[in-house]
Tab-separated table of C-alpha atoms and ligand atoms in Angstrom:
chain	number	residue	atom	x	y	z
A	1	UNK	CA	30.210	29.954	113.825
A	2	UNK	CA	26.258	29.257	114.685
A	3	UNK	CA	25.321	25.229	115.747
A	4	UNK	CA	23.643	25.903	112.691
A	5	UNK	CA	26.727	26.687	110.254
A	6	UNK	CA	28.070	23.763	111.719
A	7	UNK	CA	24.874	21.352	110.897
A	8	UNK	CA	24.370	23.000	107.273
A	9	UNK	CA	28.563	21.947	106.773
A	10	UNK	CA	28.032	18.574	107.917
A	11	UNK	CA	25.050	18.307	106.045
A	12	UNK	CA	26.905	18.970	102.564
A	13	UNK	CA	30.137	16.518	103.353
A	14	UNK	CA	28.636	13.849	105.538
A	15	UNK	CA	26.911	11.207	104.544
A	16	UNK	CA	23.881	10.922	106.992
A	17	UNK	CA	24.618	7.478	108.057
A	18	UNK	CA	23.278	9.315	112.049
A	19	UNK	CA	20.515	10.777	112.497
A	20	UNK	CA	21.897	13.316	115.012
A	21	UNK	CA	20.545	16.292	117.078
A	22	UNK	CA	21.212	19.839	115.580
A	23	UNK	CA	23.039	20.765	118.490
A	24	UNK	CA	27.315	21.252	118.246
A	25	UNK	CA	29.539	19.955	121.337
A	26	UNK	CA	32.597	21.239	121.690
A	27	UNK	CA	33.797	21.318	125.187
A	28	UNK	CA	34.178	18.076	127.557
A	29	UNK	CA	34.540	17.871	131.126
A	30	UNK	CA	34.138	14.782	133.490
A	31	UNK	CA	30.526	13.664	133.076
A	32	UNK	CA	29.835	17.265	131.753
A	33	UNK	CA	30.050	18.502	127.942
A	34	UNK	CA	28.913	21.817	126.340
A	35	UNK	CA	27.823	22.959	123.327
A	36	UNK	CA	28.753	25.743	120.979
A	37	UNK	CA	26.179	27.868	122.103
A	38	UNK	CA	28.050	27.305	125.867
A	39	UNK	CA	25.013	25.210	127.376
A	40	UNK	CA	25.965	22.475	129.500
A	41	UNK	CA	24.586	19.002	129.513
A	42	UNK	CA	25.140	16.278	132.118
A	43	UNK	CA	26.288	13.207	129.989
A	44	UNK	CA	23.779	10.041	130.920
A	45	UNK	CA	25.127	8.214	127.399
A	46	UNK	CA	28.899	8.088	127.845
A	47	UNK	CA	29.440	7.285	124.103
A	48	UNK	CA	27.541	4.282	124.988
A	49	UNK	CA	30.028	3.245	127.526
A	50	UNK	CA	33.519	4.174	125.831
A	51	UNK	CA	33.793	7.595	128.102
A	52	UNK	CA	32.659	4.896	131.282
A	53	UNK	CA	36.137	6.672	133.124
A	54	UNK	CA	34.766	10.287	132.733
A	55	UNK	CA	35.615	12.725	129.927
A	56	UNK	CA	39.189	13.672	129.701
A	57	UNK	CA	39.954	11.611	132.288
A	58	UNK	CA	43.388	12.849	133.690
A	59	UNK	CA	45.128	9.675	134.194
A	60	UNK	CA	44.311	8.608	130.474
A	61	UNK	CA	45.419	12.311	129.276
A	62	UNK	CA	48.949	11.479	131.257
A	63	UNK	CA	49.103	7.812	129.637
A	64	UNK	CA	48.482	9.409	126.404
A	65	UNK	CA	51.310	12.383	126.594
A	66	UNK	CA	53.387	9.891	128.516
A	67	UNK	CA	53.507	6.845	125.781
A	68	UNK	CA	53.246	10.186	122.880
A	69	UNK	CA	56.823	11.125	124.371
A	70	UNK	CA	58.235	7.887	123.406
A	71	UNK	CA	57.206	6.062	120.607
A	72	UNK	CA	53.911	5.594	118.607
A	73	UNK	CA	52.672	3.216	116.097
A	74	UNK	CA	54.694	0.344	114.653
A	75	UNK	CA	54.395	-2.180	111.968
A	76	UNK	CA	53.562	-5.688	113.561
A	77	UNK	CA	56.085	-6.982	112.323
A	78	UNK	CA	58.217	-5.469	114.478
A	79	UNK	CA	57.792	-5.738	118.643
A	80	UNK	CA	57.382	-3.187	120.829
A	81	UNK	CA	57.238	-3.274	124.866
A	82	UNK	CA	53.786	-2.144	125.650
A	83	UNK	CA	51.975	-5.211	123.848
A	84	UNK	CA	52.842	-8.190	126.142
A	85	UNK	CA	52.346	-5.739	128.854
A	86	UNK	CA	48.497	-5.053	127.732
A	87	UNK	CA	47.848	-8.795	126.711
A	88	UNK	CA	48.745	-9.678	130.489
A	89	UNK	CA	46.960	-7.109	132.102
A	90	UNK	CA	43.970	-7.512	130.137
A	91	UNK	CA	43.891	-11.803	130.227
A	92	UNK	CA	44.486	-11.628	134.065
A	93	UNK	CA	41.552	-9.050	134.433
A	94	UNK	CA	39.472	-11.936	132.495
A	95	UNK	CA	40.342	-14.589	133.409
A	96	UNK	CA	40.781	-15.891	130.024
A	97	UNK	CA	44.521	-17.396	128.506
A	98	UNK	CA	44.945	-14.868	125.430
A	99	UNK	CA	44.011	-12.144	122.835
A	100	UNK	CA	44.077	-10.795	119.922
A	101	UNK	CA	44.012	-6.793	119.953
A	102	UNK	CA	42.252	-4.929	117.379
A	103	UNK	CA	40.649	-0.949	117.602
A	104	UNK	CA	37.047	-0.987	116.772
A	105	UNK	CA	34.079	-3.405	118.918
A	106	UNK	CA	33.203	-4.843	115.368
A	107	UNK	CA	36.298	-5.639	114.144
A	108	UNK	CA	36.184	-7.773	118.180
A	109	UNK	CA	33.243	-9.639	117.038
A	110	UNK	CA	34.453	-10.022	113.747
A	111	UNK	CA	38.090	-11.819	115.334
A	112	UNK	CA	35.481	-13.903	117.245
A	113	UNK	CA	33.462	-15.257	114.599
A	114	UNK	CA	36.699	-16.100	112.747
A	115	UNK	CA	38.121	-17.922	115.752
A	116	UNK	CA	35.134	-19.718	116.014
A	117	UNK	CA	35.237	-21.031	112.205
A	118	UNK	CA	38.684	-21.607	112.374
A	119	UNK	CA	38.181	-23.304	115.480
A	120	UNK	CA	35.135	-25.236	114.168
A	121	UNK	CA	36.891	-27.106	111.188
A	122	UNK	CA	40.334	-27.442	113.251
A	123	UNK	CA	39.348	-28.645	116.531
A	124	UNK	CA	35.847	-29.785	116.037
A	125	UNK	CA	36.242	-31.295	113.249
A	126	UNK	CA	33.404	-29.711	110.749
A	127	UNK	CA	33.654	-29.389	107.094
A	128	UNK	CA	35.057	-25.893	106.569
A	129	UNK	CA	32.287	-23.875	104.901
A	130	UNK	CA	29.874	-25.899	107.081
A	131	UNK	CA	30.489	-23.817	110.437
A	132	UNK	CA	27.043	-23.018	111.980
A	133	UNK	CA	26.830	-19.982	114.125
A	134	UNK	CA	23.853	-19.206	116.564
A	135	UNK	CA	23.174	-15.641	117.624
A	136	UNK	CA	20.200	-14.054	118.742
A	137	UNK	CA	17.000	-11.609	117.659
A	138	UNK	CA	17.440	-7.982	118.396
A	139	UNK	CA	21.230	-8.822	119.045
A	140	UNK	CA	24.072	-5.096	118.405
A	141	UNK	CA	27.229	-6.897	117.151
A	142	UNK	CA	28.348	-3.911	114.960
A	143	UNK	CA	27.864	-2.962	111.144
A	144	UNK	CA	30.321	-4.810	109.191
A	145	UNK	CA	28.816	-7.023	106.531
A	146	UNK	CA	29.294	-9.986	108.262
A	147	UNK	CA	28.059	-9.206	111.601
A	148	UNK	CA	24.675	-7.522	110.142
A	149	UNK	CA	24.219	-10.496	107.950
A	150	UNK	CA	23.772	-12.236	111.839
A	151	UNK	CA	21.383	-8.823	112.633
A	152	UNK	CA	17.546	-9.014	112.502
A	153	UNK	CA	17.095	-5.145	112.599
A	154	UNK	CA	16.203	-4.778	108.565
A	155	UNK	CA	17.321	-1.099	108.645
A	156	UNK	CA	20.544	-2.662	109.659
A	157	UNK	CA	20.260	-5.192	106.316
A	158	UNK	CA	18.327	-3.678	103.398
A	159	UNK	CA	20.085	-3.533	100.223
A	160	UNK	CA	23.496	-4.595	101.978
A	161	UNK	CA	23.338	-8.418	100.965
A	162	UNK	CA	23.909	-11.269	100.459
A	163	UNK	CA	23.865	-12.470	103.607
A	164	UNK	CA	24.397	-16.498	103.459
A	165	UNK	CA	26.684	-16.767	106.993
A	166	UNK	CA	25.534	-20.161	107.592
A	167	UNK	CA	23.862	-18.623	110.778
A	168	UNK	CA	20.597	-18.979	112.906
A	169	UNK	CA	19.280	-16.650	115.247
A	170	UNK	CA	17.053	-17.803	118.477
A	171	UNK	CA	15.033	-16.111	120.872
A	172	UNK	CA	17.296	-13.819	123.826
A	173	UNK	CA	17.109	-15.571	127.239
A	174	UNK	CA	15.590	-18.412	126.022
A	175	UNK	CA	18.167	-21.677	126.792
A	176	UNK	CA	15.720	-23.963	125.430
A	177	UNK	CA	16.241	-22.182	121.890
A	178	UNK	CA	19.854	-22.454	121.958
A	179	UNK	CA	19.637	-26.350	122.235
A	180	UNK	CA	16.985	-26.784	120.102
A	181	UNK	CA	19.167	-24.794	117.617
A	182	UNK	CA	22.582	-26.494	117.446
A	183	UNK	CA	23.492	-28.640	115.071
A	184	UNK	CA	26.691	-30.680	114.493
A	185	UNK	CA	28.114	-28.415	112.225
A	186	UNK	CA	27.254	-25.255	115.280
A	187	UNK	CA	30.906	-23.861	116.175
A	188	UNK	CA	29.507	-21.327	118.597
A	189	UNK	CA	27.093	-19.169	120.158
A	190	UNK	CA	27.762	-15.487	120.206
A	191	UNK	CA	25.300	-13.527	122.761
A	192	UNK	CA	25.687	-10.043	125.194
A	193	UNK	CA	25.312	-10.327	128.780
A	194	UNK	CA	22.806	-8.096	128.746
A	195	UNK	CA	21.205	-6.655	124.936
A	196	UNK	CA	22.498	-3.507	125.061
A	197	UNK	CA	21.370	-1.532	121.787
A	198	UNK	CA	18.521	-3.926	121.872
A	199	UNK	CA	16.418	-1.964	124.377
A	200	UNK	CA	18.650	-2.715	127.988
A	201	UNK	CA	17.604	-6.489	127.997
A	202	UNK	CA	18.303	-8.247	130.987
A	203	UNK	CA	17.862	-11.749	130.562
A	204	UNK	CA	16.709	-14.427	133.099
A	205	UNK	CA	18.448	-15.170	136.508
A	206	UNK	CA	20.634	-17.764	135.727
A	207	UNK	CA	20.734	-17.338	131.646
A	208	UNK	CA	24.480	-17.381	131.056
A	209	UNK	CA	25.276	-20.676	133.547
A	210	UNK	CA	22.293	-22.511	131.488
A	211	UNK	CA	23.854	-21.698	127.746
A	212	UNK	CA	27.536	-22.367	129.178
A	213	UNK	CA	26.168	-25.863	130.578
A	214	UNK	CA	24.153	-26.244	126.987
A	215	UNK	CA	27.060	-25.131	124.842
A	216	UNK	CA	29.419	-27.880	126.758
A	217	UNK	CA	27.380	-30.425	126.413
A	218	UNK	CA	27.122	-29.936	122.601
A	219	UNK	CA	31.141	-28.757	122.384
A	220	UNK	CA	30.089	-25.423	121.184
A	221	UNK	CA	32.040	-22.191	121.850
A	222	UNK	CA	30.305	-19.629	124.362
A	223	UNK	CA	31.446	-16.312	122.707
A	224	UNK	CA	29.947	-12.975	124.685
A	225	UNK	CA	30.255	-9.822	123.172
A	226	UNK	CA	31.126	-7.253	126.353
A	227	UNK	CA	32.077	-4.281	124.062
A	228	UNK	CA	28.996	-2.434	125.947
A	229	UNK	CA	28.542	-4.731	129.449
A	230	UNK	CA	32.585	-4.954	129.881
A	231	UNK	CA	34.847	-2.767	131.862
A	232	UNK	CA	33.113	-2.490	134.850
A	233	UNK	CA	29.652	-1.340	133.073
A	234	UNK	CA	27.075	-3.802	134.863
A	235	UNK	CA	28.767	-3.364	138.569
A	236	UNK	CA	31.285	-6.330	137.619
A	237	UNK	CA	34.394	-5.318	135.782
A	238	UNK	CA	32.294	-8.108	133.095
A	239	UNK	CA	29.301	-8.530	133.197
A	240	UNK	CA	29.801	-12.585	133.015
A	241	UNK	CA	30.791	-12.613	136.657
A	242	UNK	CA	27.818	-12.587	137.852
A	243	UNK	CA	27.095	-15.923	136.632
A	244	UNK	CA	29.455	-17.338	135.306
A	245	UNK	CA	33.918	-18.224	135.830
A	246	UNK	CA	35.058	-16.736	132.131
A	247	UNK	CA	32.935	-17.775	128.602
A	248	UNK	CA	35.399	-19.704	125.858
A	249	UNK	CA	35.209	-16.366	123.963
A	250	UNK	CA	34.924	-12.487	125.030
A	251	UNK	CA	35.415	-9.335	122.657
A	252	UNK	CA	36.042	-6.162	124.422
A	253	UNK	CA	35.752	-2.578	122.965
A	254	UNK	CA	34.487	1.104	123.699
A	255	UNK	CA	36.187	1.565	127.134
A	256	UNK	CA	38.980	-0.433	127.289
A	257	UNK	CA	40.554	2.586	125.475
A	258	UNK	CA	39.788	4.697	128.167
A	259	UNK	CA	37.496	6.457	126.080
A	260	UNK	CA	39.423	8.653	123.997
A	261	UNK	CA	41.065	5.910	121.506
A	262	UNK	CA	39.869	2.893	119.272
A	263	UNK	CA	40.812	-0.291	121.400
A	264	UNK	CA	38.928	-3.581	121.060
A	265	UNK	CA	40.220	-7.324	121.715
A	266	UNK	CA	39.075	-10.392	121.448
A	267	UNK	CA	40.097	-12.884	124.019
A	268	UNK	CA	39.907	-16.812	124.377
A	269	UNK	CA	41.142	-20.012	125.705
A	270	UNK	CA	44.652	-21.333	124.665
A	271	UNK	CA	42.420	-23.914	122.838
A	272	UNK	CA	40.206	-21.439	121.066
A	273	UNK	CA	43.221	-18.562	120.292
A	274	UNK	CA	45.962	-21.526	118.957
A	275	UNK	CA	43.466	-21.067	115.734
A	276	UNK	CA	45.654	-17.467	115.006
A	277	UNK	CA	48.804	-18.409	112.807
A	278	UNK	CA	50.665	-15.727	111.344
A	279	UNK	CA	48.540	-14.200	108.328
A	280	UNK	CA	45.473	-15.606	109.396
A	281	UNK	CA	44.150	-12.100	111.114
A	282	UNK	CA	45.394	-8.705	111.620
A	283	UNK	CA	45.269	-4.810	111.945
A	284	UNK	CA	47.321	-2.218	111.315
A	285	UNK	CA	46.744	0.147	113.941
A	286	UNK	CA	45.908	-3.310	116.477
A	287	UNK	CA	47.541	-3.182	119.653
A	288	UNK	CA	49.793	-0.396	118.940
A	289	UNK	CA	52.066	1.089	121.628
A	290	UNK	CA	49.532	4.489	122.329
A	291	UNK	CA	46.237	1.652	122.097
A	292	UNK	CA	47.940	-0.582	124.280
A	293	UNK	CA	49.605	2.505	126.536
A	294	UNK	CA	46.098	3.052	127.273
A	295	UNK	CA	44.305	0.038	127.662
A	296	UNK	CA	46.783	-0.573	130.373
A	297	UNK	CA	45.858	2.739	132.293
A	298	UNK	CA	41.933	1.911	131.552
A	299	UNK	CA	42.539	-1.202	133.419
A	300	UNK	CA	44.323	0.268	136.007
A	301	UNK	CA	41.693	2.875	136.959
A	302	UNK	CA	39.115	0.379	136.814
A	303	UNK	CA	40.943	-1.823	139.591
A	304	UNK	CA	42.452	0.823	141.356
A	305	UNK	CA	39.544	3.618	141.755
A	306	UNK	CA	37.067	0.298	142.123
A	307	UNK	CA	34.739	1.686	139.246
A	308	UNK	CA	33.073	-1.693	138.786
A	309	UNK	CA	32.127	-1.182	142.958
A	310	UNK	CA	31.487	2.357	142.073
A	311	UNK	CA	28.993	1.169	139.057
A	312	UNK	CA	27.309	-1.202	141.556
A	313	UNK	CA	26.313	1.105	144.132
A	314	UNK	CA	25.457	3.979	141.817
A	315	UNK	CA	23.422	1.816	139.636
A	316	UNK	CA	21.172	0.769	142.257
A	317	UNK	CA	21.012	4.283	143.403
A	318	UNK	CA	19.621	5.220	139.470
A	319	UNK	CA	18.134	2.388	139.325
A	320	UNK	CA	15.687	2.695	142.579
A	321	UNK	CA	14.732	6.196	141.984
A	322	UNK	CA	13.481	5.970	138.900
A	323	UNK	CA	11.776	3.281	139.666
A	324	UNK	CA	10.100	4.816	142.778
A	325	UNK	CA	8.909	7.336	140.163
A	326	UNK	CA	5.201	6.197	139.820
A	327	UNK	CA	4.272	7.539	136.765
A	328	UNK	CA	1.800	6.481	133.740
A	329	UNK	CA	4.693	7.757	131.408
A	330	UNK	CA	6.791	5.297	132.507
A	331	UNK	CA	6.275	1.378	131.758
A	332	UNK	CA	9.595	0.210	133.041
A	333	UNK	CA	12.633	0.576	134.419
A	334	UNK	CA	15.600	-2.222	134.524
A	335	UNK	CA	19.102	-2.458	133.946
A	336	UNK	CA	22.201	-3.700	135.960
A	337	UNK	CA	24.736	-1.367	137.273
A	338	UNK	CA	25.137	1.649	135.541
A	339	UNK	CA	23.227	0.348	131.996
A	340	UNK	CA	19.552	0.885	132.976
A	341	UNK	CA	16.595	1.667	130.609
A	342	UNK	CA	13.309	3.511	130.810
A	343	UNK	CA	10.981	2.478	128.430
A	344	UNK	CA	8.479	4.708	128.150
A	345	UNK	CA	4.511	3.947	127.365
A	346	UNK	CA	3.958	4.393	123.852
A	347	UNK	CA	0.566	6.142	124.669
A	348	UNK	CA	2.242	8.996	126.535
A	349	UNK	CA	5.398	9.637	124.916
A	350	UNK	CA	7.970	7.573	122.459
A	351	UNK	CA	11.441	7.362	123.595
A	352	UNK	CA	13.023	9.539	121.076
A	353	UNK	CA	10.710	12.379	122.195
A	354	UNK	CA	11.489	11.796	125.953
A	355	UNK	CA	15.385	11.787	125.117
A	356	UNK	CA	14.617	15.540	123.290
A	357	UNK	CA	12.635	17.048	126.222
A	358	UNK	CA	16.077	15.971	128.890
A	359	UNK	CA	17.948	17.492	126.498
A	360	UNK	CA	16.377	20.810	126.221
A	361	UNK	CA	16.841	20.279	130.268
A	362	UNK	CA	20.215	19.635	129.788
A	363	UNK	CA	20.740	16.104	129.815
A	364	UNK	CA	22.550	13.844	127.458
A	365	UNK	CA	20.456	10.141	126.811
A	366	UNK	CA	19.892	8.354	123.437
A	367	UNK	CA	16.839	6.003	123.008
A	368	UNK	CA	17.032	2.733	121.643
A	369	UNK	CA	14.977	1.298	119.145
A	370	UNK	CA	12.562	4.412	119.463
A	371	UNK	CA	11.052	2.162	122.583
A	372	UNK	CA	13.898	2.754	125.858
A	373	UNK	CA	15.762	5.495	126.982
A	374	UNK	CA	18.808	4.630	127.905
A	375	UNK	CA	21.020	6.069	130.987
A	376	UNK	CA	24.699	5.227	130.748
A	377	UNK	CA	26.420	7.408	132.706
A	378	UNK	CA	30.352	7.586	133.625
A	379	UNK	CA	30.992	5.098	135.976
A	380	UNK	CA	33.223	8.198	137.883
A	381	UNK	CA	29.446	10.070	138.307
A	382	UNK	CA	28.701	11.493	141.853
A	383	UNK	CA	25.328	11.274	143.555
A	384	UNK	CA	24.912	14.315	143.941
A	385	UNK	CA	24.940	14.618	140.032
A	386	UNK	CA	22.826	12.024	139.760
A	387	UNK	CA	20.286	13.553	141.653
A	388	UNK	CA	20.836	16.353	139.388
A	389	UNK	CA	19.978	14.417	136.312
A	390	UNK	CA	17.018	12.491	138.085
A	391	UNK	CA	15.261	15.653	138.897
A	392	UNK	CA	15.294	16.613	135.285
A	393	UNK	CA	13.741	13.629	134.499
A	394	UNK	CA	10.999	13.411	137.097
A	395	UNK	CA	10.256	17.442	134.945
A	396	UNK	CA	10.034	15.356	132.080
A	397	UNK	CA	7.569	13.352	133.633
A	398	UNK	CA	5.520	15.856	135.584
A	399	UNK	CA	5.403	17.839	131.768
A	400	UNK	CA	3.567	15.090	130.183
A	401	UNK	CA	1.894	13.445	132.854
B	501	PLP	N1	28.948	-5.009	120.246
B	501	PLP	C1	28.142	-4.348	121.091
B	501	PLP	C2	27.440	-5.101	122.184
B	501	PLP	C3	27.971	-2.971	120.964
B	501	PLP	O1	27.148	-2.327	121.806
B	501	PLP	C4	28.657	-2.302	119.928
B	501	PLP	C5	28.468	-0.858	119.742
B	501	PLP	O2	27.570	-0.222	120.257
B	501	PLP	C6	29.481	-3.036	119.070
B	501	PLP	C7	29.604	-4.397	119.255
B	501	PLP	C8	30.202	-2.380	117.932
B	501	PLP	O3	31.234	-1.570	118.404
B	501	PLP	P1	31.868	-0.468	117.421
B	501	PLP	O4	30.820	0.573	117.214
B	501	PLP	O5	33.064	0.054	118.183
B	501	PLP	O6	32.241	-1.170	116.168
């Protein structure tokens, strides 16, 4: 079959909730995939940091046949022996005293908000159906209806209301907002590390110690949302350790699956996850054996091959040569680790149409917001590789300079 058989197929069945490029994958490789037409691209999105461990990564494929050659998925109701065994690994790699596992990043941030209500009326003390949440502008927590009723993207919104979540949204990096912003009935502020989807966002030096200090002063739950930033993304294996000793709250997605399976979690204090009773939350497919088989590897190979060291120094290798790049195309170029972003000046080129002339070079990015390209690469990418993918760029550049 054509790219194009495939796209016309697609086109009939799918609803076109993507708008994506009319090109067919079909082969994956390390930080390599290939279409169906055999051309190979060098993979700067990583599924926006699920595939952070490399595509296929071996150790994940043996986890996966490994835990397949025992058992798979169980009701909850009944135990199984990889659980406890992922709940450890994953709360010692934290920092923090629990979780809760569930599969997709928004179903994360949705067990957050709910801990935080819960936690609001029970420990706080509010009236339930009072709890205030504060999040911020141009904030990616996901696409259920809760989460885009805290959104301020109105693509995100239209027609998909009501939206009355009791909810205010401030400024990003702005710790004068936040205070300003709490109320008595506030249970929690919910906030990335760094704004991923938002355009690669890196807020102010010292932004996450000033909201932890302002959110204990008020007794209001720090919640971050490290489904992008987490697993070793930023050069930390979260990104919160560069500031800060562990948030009250912290929902992890994308790679803690190790990239080839739905695993998300949200974890918390003993104060914050005592909220949970049985009933009160759940998933079918949560924390299952083959989910929790491979979070455990995921977290292995991030300690073990030192990918969070790995991001560090590769980031700032990115990270300095495209900013050495002294072009008019370019208006900036920040990030942490390996999440950096290139926004492009609007007068040259938009992002979108930068991210289509890589790819007709043979490299993988995805704007954001039509304003950044973004550059996520496996965390297991080689310099040399890198160079690779820089040189198509500085083409890129050259072309519509
Ligand atoms: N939170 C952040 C910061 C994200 O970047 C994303 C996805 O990009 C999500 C939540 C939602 O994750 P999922 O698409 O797995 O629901």
């Amino acid at each position: 079959m054509k790219a194009a058989d495939y796209v016309s197929r697609e086109q009939k069945y799918l609803a076109k909730n993507y708008k994506s490029f009319p090109f067919v994958l079909n082969k994956a490789e390390g930080v390599w995939l290939w279409d169906t037409d055999g051309k190979k691209y060098l993979d700067f999105v990583a599924a926006y940091s699920a595939t952070s461990f490399g595509h296929l990564n071996q150790r994940i494929k043996d986890a996966l046949i490994a835990q397949l050659d025992r058992m798979d998925v169980q009701a909850r109701a009944f135990r199984h022996d990889r659980l406890g065994e992922f709940a450890e690994a994953i709360c010692k790699l934290t920092g923090l005293d629990m979780m809760l596992p569930m599969n997709t990043g928004a179903e994360g941030v949705e067990t957050g908000i709910k801990a935080a209500r819960r936690w609001g009326v029970d420990v706080k003390g509010i009236q339930d159906g009072k709890q205030h949440i504060i999040a911020c502008k141009n904030n990616f927590h996901g696409r259920t209806t809760t989460i885009i009723g805290l959104s301020s993207d109105a693509d995100y919104r239209r027609g998909f209301g009501p939206f009355d979540n009791g909810s205010t949204l401030i400024n990003y990096g702005d710790p004068a907002a936040l205070e300003k912003a709490i109320t008595p009935n506030t249970c929690a502020f919910l906030v990335e590390p760094i704004q991923g989807e938002g355009g690669i966002l890196v807020p102010p030096k010292g932004y996450l110690k000033e909201v932890q200090a302002i959110c204990k002063k008020h007794k209001v739950l720090l919640i971050l949302d490290e489904v992008q930033t987490g697993m070793g993304r930023t050069g930390k294996d979260f990104a919160f350790q560069h500031e800060i000793d562990r948030p009250d709250g912290l929902i992890l997605g994308k790679a803690l699956g190790g990239g080839i399976y739905p695993v998300s979690a949200f974890l918390g204090t003993k104060e914050v996850m005592s909220v949970f009773d049985p009933g009160s939350h759940g998933s079918t497919f949560g924390g299952n054996a083959v989910a929790s088989a491979l979070a455990v590897e995921a977290i292995s190979i991030l300690k073990e091959e030192k990918l969070s060291e790995r991001s560090a120094e590769m980031g700032e290798y990115l990270l300095r040569k495209l900013q050495s790049f002294n072009s008019p195309v370019i208006k900036e170029v920040r990030g942490r680790g390996l999440l950096i972003g290139l926004e492009t000046n609007p007068a040259k080129i938009g992002a979108p149409q930068f991210c289509e002339k890589l790819l007709e070079k043979g490299v993988l990015s995805k704007d954001t917001h039509g304003t950044v390209v973004r550059f996520s690469p496996p965390l297991t990418i080689q310099k040399q590789e890198i160079d690779w993918g820089v040189d198509r760029v500085a083409e890129v550049l050259r072309e519509i300079a």
